[in-house]
GROMACS .gro file of C-alpha atoms in nm:
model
  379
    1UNK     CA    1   4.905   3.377   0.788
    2UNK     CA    2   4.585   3.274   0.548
    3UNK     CA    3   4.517   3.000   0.768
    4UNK     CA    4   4.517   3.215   1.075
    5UNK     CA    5   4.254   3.464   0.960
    6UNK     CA    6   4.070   3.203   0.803
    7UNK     CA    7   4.043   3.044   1.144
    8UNK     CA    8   3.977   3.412   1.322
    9UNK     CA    9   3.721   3.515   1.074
   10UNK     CA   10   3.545   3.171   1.116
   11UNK     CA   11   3.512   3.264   1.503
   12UNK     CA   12   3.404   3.565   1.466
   13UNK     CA   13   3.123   3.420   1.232
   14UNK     CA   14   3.017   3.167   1.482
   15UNK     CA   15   3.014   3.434   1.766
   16UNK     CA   16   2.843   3.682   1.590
   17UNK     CA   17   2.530   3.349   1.488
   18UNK     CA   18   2.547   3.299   1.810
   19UNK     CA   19   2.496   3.649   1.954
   20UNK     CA   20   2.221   3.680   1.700
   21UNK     CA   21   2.048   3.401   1.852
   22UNK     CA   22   2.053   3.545   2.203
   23UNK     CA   23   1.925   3.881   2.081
   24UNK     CA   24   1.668   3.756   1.903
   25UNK     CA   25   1.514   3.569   2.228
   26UNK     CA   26   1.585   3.863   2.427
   27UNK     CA   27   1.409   4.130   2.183
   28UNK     CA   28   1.066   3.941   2.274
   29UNK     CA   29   1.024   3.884   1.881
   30UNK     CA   30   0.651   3.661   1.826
   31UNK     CA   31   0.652   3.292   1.759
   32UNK     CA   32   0.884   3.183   2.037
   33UNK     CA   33   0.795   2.874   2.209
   34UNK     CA   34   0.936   2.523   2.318
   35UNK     CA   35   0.909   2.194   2.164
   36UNK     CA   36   0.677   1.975   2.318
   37UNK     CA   37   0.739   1.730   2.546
   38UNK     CA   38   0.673   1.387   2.570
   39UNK     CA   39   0.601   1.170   2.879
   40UNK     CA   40   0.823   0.864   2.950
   41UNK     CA   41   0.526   0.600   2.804
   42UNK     CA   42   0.580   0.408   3.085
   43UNK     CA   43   0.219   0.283   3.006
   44UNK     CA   44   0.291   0.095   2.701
   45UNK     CA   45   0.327  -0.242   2.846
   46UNK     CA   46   0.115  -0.568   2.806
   47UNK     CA   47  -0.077  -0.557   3.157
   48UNK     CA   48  -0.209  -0.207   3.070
   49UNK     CA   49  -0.286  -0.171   2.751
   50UNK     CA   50  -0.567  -0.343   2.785
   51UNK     CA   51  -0.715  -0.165   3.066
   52UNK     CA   52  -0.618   0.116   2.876
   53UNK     CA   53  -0.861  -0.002   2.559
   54UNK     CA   54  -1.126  -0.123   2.785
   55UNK     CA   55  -1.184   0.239   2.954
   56UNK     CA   56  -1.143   0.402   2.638
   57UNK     CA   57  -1.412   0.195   2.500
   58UNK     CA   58  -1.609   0.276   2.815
   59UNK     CA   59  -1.572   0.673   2.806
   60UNK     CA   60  -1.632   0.637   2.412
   61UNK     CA   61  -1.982   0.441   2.465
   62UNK     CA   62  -2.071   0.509   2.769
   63UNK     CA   63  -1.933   0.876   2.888
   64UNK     CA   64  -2.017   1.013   2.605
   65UNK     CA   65  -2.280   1.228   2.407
   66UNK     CA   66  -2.284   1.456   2.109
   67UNK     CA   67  -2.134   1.759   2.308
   68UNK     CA   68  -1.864   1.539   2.481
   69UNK     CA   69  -1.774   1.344   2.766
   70UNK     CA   70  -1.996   1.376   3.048
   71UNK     CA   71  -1.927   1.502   3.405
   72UNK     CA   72  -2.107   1.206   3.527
   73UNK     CA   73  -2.252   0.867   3.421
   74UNK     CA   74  -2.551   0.972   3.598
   75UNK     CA   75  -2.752   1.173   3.458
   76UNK     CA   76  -2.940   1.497   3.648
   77UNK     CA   77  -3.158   1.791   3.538
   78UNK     CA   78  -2.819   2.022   3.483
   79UNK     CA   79  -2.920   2.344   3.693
   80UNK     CA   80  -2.698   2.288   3.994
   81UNK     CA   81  -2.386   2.584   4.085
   82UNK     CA   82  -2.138   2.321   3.945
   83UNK     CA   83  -2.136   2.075   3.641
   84UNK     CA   84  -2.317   1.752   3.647
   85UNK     CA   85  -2.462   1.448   3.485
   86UNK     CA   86  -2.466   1.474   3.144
   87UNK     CA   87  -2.312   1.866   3.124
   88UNK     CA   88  -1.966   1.867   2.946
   89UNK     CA   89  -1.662   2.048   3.067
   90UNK     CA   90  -1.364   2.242   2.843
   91UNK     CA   91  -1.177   2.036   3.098
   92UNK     CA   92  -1.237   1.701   2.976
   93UNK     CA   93  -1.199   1.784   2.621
   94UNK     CA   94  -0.823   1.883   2.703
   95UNK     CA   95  -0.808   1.609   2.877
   96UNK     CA   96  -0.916   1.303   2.636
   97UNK     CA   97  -0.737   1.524   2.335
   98UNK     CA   98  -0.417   1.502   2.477
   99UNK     CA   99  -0.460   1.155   2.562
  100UNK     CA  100  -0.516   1.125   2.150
  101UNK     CA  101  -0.270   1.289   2.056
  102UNK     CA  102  -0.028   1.112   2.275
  103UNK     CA  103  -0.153   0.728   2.185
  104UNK     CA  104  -0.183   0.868   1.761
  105UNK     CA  105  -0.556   0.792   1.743
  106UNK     CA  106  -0.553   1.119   1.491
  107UNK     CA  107  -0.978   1.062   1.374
  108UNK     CA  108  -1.049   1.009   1.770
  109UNK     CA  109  -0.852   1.359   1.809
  110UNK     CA  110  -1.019   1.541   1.512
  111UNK     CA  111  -1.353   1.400   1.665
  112UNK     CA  112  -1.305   1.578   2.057
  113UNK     CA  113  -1.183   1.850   1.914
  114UNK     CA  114  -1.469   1.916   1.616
  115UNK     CA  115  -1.696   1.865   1.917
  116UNK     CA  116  -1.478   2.073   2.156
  117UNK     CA  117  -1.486   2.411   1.880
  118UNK     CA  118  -1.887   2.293   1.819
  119UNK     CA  119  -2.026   2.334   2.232
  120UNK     CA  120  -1.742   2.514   2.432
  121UNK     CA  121  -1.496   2.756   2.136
  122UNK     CA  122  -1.582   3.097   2.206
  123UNK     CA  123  -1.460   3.475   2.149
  124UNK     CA  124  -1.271   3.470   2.462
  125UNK     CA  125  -1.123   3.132   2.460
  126UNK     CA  126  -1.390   2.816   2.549
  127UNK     CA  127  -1.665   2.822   2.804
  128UNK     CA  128  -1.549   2.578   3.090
  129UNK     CA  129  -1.956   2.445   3.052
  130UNK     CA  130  -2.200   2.373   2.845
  131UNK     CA  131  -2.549   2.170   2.928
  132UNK     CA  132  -2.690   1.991   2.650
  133UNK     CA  133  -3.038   1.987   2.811
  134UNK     CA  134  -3.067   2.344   2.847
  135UNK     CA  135  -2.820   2.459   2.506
  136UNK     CA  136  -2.656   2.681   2.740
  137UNK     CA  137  -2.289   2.772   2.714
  138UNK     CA  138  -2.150   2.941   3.024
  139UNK     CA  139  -1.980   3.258   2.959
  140UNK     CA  140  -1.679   3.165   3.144
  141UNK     CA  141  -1.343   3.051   3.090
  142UNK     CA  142  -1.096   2.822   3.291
  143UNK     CA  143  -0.766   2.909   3.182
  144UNK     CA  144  -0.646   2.627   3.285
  145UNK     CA  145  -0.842   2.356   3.072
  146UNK     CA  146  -0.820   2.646   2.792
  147UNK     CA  147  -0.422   2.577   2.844
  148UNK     CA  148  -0.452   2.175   2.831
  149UNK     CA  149  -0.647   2.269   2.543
  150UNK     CA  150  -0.361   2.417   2.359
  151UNK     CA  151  -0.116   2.198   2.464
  152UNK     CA  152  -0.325   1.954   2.304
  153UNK     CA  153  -0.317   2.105   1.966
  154UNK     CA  154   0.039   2.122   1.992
  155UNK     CA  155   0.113   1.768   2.055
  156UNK     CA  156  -0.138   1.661   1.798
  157UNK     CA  157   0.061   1.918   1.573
  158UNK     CA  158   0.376   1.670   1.707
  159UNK     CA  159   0.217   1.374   1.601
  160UNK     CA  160   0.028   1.432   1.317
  161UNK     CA  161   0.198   1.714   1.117
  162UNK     CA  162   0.122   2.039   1.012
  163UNK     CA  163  -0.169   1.954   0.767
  164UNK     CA  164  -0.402   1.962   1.006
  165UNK     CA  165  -0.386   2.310   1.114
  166UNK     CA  166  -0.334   2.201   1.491
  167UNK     CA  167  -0.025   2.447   1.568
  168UNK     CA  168  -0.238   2.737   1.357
  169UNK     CA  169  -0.517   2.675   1.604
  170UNK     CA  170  -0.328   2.658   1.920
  171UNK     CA  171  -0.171   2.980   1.847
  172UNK     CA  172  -0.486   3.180   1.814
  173UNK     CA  173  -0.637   3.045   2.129
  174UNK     CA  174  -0.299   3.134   2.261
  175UNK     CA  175  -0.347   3.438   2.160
  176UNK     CA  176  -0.705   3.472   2.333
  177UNK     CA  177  -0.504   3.346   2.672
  178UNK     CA  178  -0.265   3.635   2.652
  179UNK     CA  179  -0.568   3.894   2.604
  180UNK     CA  180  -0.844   3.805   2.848
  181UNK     CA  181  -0.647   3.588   3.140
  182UNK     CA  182  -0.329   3.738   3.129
  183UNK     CA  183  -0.223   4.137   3.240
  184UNK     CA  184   0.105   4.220   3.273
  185UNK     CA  185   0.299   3.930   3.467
  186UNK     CA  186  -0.046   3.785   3.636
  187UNK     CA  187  -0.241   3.516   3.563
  188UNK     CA  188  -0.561   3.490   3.599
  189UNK     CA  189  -0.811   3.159   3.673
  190UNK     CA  190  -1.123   3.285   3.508
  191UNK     CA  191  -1.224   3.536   3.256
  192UNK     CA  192  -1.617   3.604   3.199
  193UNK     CA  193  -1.699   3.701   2.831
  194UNK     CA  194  -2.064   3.859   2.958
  195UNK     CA  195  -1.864   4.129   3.196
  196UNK     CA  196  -1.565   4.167   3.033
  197UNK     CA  197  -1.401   4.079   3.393
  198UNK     CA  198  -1.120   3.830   3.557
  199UNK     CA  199  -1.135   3.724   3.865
  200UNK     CA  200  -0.858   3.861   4.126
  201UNK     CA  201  -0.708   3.517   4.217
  202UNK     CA  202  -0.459   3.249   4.121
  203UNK     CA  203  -0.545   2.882   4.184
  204UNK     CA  204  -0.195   2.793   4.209
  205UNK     CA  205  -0.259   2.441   4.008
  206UNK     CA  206  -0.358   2.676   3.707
  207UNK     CA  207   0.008   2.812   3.626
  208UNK     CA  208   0.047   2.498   3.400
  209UNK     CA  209   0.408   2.644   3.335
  210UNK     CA  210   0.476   2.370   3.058
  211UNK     CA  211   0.136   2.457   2.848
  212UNK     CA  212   0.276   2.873   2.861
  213UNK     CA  213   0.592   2.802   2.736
  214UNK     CA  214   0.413   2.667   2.439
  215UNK     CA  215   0.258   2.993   2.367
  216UNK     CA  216   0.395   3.209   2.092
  217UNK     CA  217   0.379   3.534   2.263
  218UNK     CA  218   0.731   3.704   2.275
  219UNK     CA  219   0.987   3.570   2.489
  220UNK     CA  220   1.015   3.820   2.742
  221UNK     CA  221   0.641   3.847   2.808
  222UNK     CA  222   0.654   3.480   2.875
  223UNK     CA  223   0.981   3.481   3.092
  224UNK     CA  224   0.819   3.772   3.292
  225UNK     CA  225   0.480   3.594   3.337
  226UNK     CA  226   0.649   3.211   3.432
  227UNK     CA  227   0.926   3.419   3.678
  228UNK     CA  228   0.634   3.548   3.841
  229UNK     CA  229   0.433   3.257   3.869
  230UNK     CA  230   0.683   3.006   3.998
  231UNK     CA  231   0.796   3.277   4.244
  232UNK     CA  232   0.386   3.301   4.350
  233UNK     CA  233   0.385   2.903   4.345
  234UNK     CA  234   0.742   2.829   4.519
  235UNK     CA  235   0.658   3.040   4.776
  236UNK     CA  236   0.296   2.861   4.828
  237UNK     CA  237   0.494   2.580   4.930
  238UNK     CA  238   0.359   2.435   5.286
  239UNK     CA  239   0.682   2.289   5.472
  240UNK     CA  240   0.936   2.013   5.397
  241UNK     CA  241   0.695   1.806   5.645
  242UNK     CA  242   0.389   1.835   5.489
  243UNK     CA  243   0.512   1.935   5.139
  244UNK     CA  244   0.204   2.058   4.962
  245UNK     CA  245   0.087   2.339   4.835
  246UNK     CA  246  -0.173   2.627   4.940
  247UNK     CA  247  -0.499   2.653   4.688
  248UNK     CA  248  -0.476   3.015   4.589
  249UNK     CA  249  -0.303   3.325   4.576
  250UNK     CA  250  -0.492   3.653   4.608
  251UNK     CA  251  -0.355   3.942   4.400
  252UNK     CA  252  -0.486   4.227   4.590
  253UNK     CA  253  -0.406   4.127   4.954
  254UNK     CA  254  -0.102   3.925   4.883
  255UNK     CA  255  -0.205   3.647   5.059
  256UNK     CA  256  -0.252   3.276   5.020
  257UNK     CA  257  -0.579   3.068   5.093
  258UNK     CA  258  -0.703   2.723   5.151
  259UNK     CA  259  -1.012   2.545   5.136
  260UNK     CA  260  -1.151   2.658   5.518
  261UNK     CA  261  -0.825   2.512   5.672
  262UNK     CA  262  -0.802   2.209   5.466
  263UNK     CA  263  -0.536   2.134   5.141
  264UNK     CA  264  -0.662   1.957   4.836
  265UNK     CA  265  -0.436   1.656   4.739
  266UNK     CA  266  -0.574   1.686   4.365
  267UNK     CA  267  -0.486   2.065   4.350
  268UNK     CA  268  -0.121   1.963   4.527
  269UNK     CA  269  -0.042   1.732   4.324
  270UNK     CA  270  -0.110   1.936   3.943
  271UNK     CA  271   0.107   2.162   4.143
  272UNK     CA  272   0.404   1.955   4.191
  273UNK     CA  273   0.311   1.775   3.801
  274UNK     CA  274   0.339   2.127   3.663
  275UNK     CA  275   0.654   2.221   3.847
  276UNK     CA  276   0.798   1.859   3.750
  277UNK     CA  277   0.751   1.904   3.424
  278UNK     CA  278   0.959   2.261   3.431
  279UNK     CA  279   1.235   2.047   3.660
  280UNK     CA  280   1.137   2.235   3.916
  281UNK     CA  281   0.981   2.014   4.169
  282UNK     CA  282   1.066   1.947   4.519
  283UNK     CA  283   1.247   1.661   4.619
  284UNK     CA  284   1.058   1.639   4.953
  285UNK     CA  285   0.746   1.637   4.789
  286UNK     CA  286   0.842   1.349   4.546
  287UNK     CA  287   1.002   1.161   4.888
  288UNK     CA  288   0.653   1.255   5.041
  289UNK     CA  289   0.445   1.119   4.753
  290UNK     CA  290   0.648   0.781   4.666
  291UNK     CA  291   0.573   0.709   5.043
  292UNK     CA  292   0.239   0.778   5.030
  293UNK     CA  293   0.163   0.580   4.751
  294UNK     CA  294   0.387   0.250   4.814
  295UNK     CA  295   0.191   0.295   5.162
  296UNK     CA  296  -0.189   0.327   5.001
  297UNK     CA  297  -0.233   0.620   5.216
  298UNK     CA  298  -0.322   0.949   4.995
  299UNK     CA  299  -0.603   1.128   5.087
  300UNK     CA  300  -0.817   1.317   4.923
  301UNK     CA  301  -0.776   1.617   5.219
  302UNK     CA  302  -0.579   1.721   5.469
  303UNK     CA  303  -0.499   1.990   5.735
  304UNK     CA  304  -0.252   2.218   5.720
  305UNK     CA  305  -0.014   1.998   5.918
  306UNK     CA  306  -0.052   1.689   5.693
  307UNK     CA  307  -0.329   1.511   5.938
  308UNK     CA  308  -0.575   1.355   5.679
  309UNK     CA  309  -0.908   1.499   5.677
  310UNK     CA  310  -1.077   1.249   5.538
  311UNK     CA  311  -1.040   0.913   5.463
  312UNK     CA  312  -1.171   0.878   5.107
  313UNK     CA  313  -0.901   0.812   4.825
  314UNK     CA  314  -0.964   0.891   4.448
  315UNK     CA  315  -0.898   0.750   4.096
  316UNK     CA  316  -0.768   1.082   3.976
  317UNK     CA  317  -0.506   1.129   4.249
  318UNK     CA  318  -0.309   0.852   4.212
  319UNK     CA  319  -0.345   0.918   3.828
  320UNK     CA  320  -0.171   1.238   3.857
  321UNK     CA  321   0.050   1.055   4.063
  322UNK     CA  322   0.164   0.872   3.820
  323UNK     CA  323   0.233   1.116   3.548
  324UNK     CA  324   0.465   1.275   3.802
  325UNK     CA  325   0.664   0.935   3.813
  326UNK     CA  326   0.665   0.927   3.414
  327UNK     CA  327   0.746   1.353   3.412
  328UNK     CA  328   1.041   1.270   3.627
  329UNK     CA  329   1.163   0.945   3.510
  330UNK     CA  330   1.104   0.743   3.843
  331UNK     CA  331   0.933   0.405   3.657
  332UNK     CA  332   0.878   0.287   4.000
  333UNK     CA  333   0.617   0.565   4.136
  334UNK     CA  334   0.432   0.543   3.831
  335UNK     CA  335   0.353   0.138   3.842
  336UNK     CA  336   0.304   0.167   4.206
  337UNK     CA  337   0.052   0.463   4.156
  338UNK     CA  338  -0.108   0.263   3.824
  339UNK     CA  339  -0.132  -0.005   4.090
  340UNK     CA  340  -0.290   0.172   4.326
  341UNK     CA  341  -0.504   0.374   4.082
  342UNK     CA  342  -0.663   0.027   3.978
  343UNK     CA  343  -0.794  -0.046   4.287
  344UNK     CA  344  -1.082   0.165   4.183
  345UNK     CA  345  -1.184  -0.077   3.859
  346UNK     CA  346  -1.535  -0.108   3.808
  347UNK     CA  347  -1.446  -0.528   3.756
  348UNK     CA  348  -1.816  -0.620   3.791
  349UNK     CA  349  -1.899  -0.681   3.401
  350UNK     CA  350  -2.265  -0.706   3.459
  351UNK     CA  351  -2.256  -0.332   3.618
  352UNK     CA  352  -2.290  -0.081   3.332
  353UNK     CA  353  -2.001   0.136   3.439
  354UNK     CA  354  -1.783  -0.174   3.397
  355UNK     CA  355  -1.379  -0.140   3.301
  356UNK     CA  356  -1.418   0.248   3.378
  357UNK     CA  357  -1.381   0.383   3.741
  358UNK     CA  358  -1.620   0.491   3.955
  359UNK     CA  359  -1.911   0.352   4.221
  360UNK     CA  360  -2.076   0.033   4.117
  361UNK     CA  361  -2.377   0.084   4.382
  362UNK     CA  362  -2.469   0.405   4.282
  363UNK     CA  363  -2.366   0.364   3.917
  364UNK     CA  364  -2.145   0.695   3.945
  365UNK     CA  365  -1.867   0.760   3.726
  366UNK     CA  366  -1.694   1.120   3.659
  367UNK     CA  367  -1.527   1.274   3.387
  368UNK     CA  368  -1.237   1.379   3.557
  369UNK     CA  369  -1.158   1.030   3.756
  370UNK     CA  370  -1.184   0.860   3.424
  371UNK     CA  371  -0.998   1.141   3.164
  372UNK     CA  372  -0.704   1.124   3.463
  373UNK     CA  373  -0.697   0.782   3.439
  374UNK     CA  374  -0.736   0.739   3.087
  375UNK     CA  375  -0.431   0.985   3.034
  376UNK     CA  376  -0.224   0.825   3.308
  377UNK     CA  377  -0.274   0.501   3.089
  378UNK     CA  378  -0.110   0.720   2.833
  379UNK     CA  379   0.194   0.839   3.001
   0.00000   0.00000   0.00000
């Protein structure tokens, strides 16, 4: 008879921890988010770790100045509508952080990010820009690179420990996420610190659903704002023939956009990484992809019914091609996209962009082709 209630009062013990779990997700209490997690390092083989060292060596040298990498190689007079030359983007320090944080270089990592707080940390999150030739810091966020950012600090937390303050940090500009680019269940691309104002759009690449789930903001804030966000996303899907994605999502009308009829393969593909990494990707647009890349044959645009629109091919593309291989476990897409990726190798040793990627005869070589890469390398 002992034994018996023994054995009943154990159960209702267990059932009672257990229901206390549940409820405790459910009551949206602060400091809830997932573990990070880590890519499949299929990169960490002979043949490419040494590319891997020789473009790191070339974006440490050669891409970059005391406010960070540079948006080009090339340098211009900075007062264009978009970044360029030697201008630095919040975008690229997420970028090469994670890719520290993920290969344990932990003084590389404090370095981007000292210089990261130094040109770009601001009271709204981090200005997407800042020119060094002018000292000017735009007043705008990108809440995607502010994410990447985050996610960074996370991983670095991951890797390196709590002494560094990395989780501490990441929380606060968590924190400044939730306030200025977040209301209610919408996300928003961009929030400008001189107006106070969002935009009234969703770039549907920006819903890095992985980087949210690291925020600890309570649970059912989070579940509300991912629900509505893959439901915005899933439904931006094109067709199981040409299985992109649309570019943006416009709150107030309800309705998706492009770019004037055309569909970014960059912007698809983030879309499909971020949904991968949430197991939530399509299986026609991994079929779709692995064909595309085994056949050398993604372009950089195309119409609406999956006719290329051009026929230039990128660095960064195939890179984010292959972090969907390593996200989803399918070793084969990601060496065939490395492969492919490769093609654009500055070889030519006597050509000062040389074992980065980018244009020999016009000596052109841009952040984001290179961090992509560079991270790719790391996955």
């Amino acid at each position: 008879m002992n034994k018996r209630w023994g054995f009943a009062a154990a159960l209702i013990a267990i059932l009672l921890a257990v229901y206390w779990v549940y409820s405790s997700k459910d009551s949206g209490e602060e400091g809830s988010k997932d573990s990070v997690a880590l890519p499949s390092k299929y990169g960490d083989t002979p043949q490419l770790i040494p590319h891997r060292e020789q473009l790191q060596q070339f974006i440490g040298q050669k891409l970059t100045g005391e406010a960070g990498v540079y948006t080009n190689y090339k340098e211009t007079d900075e007062a264009a509508e978009t970044a360029t030359g030697h201008e630095t983007l919040s975008e690229s320090a997420g970028l090469l952080m994670r890719y520290y944080a993920l290969t344990g270089q932990r003084e590389a990592f404090d370095a981007a990010w000292s210089r990261a707080r130094e040109t770009l940390a601001a009271e709204y999150g981090f200005s997407y820009r800042y020119s060094p030739l002018h000292d000017k810091k735009y007043t705008v966020n990108a809440v995607v690179d502010d994410l990447r950012i985050i996610r960074a600090l996370y991983e670095a937390e991951t890797a390196f420990g709590n002494d560094g303050n990395y989780g501490r940090e990441a929380a606060h500009y968590g924190e400044l996420v939730y306030e200025h680019n977040v209301q209610g269940d919408k996300l928003y691309d961009f929030y400008d610190g001189a107006y106070g104002t969002t935009n009234d759009f969703l770039t549907l690449c920006y819903a890095d659903f992985r980087s949210i789930r690291l925020l600890e903001v309570p649970s059912k804030d989070k579940r509300a704002l991912e629900d509505s966000l893959l439901t915005i996303v899933s439904r931006g899907y094109l067709s199981d023939k040409f299985p992109f994605y649309e570019a943006r999502y416009d709150y107030k009308s309800g309705k998706y956009g492009d770019h004037e009829g055309e569909i970014s393969t960059i912007e698809s593909l983030l879309t499909v990484l971020s949904l991968a990494e949430i197991d939530q990707e399509r299986t026609a647009s991994i079929t779709y992809l692995k064909q595309a890349v085994e056949a050398g044959t993604l372009y950089g645009r195309y119409s609406r019914d999956g006719k290329p629109a051009t026929d230039i091919q990128s660095t960064a593309a195939y890179a984010i091609a292959a972090m969907i291989g390593s996200t989803i476990g399918d070793q084969a897409l990601y060496q065939n996209s490395i492969e492919r990726m490769e093609q654009f190798r500055v070889e030519d040793q006597a050509s000062p962009i040389a074992g980065g990627f980018g244009n020999s005869a016009t000596e052109e070589a841009y952040s984001f082709d290179n961090l992509t890469a560079l991270l790719a390398y790391a996955y």
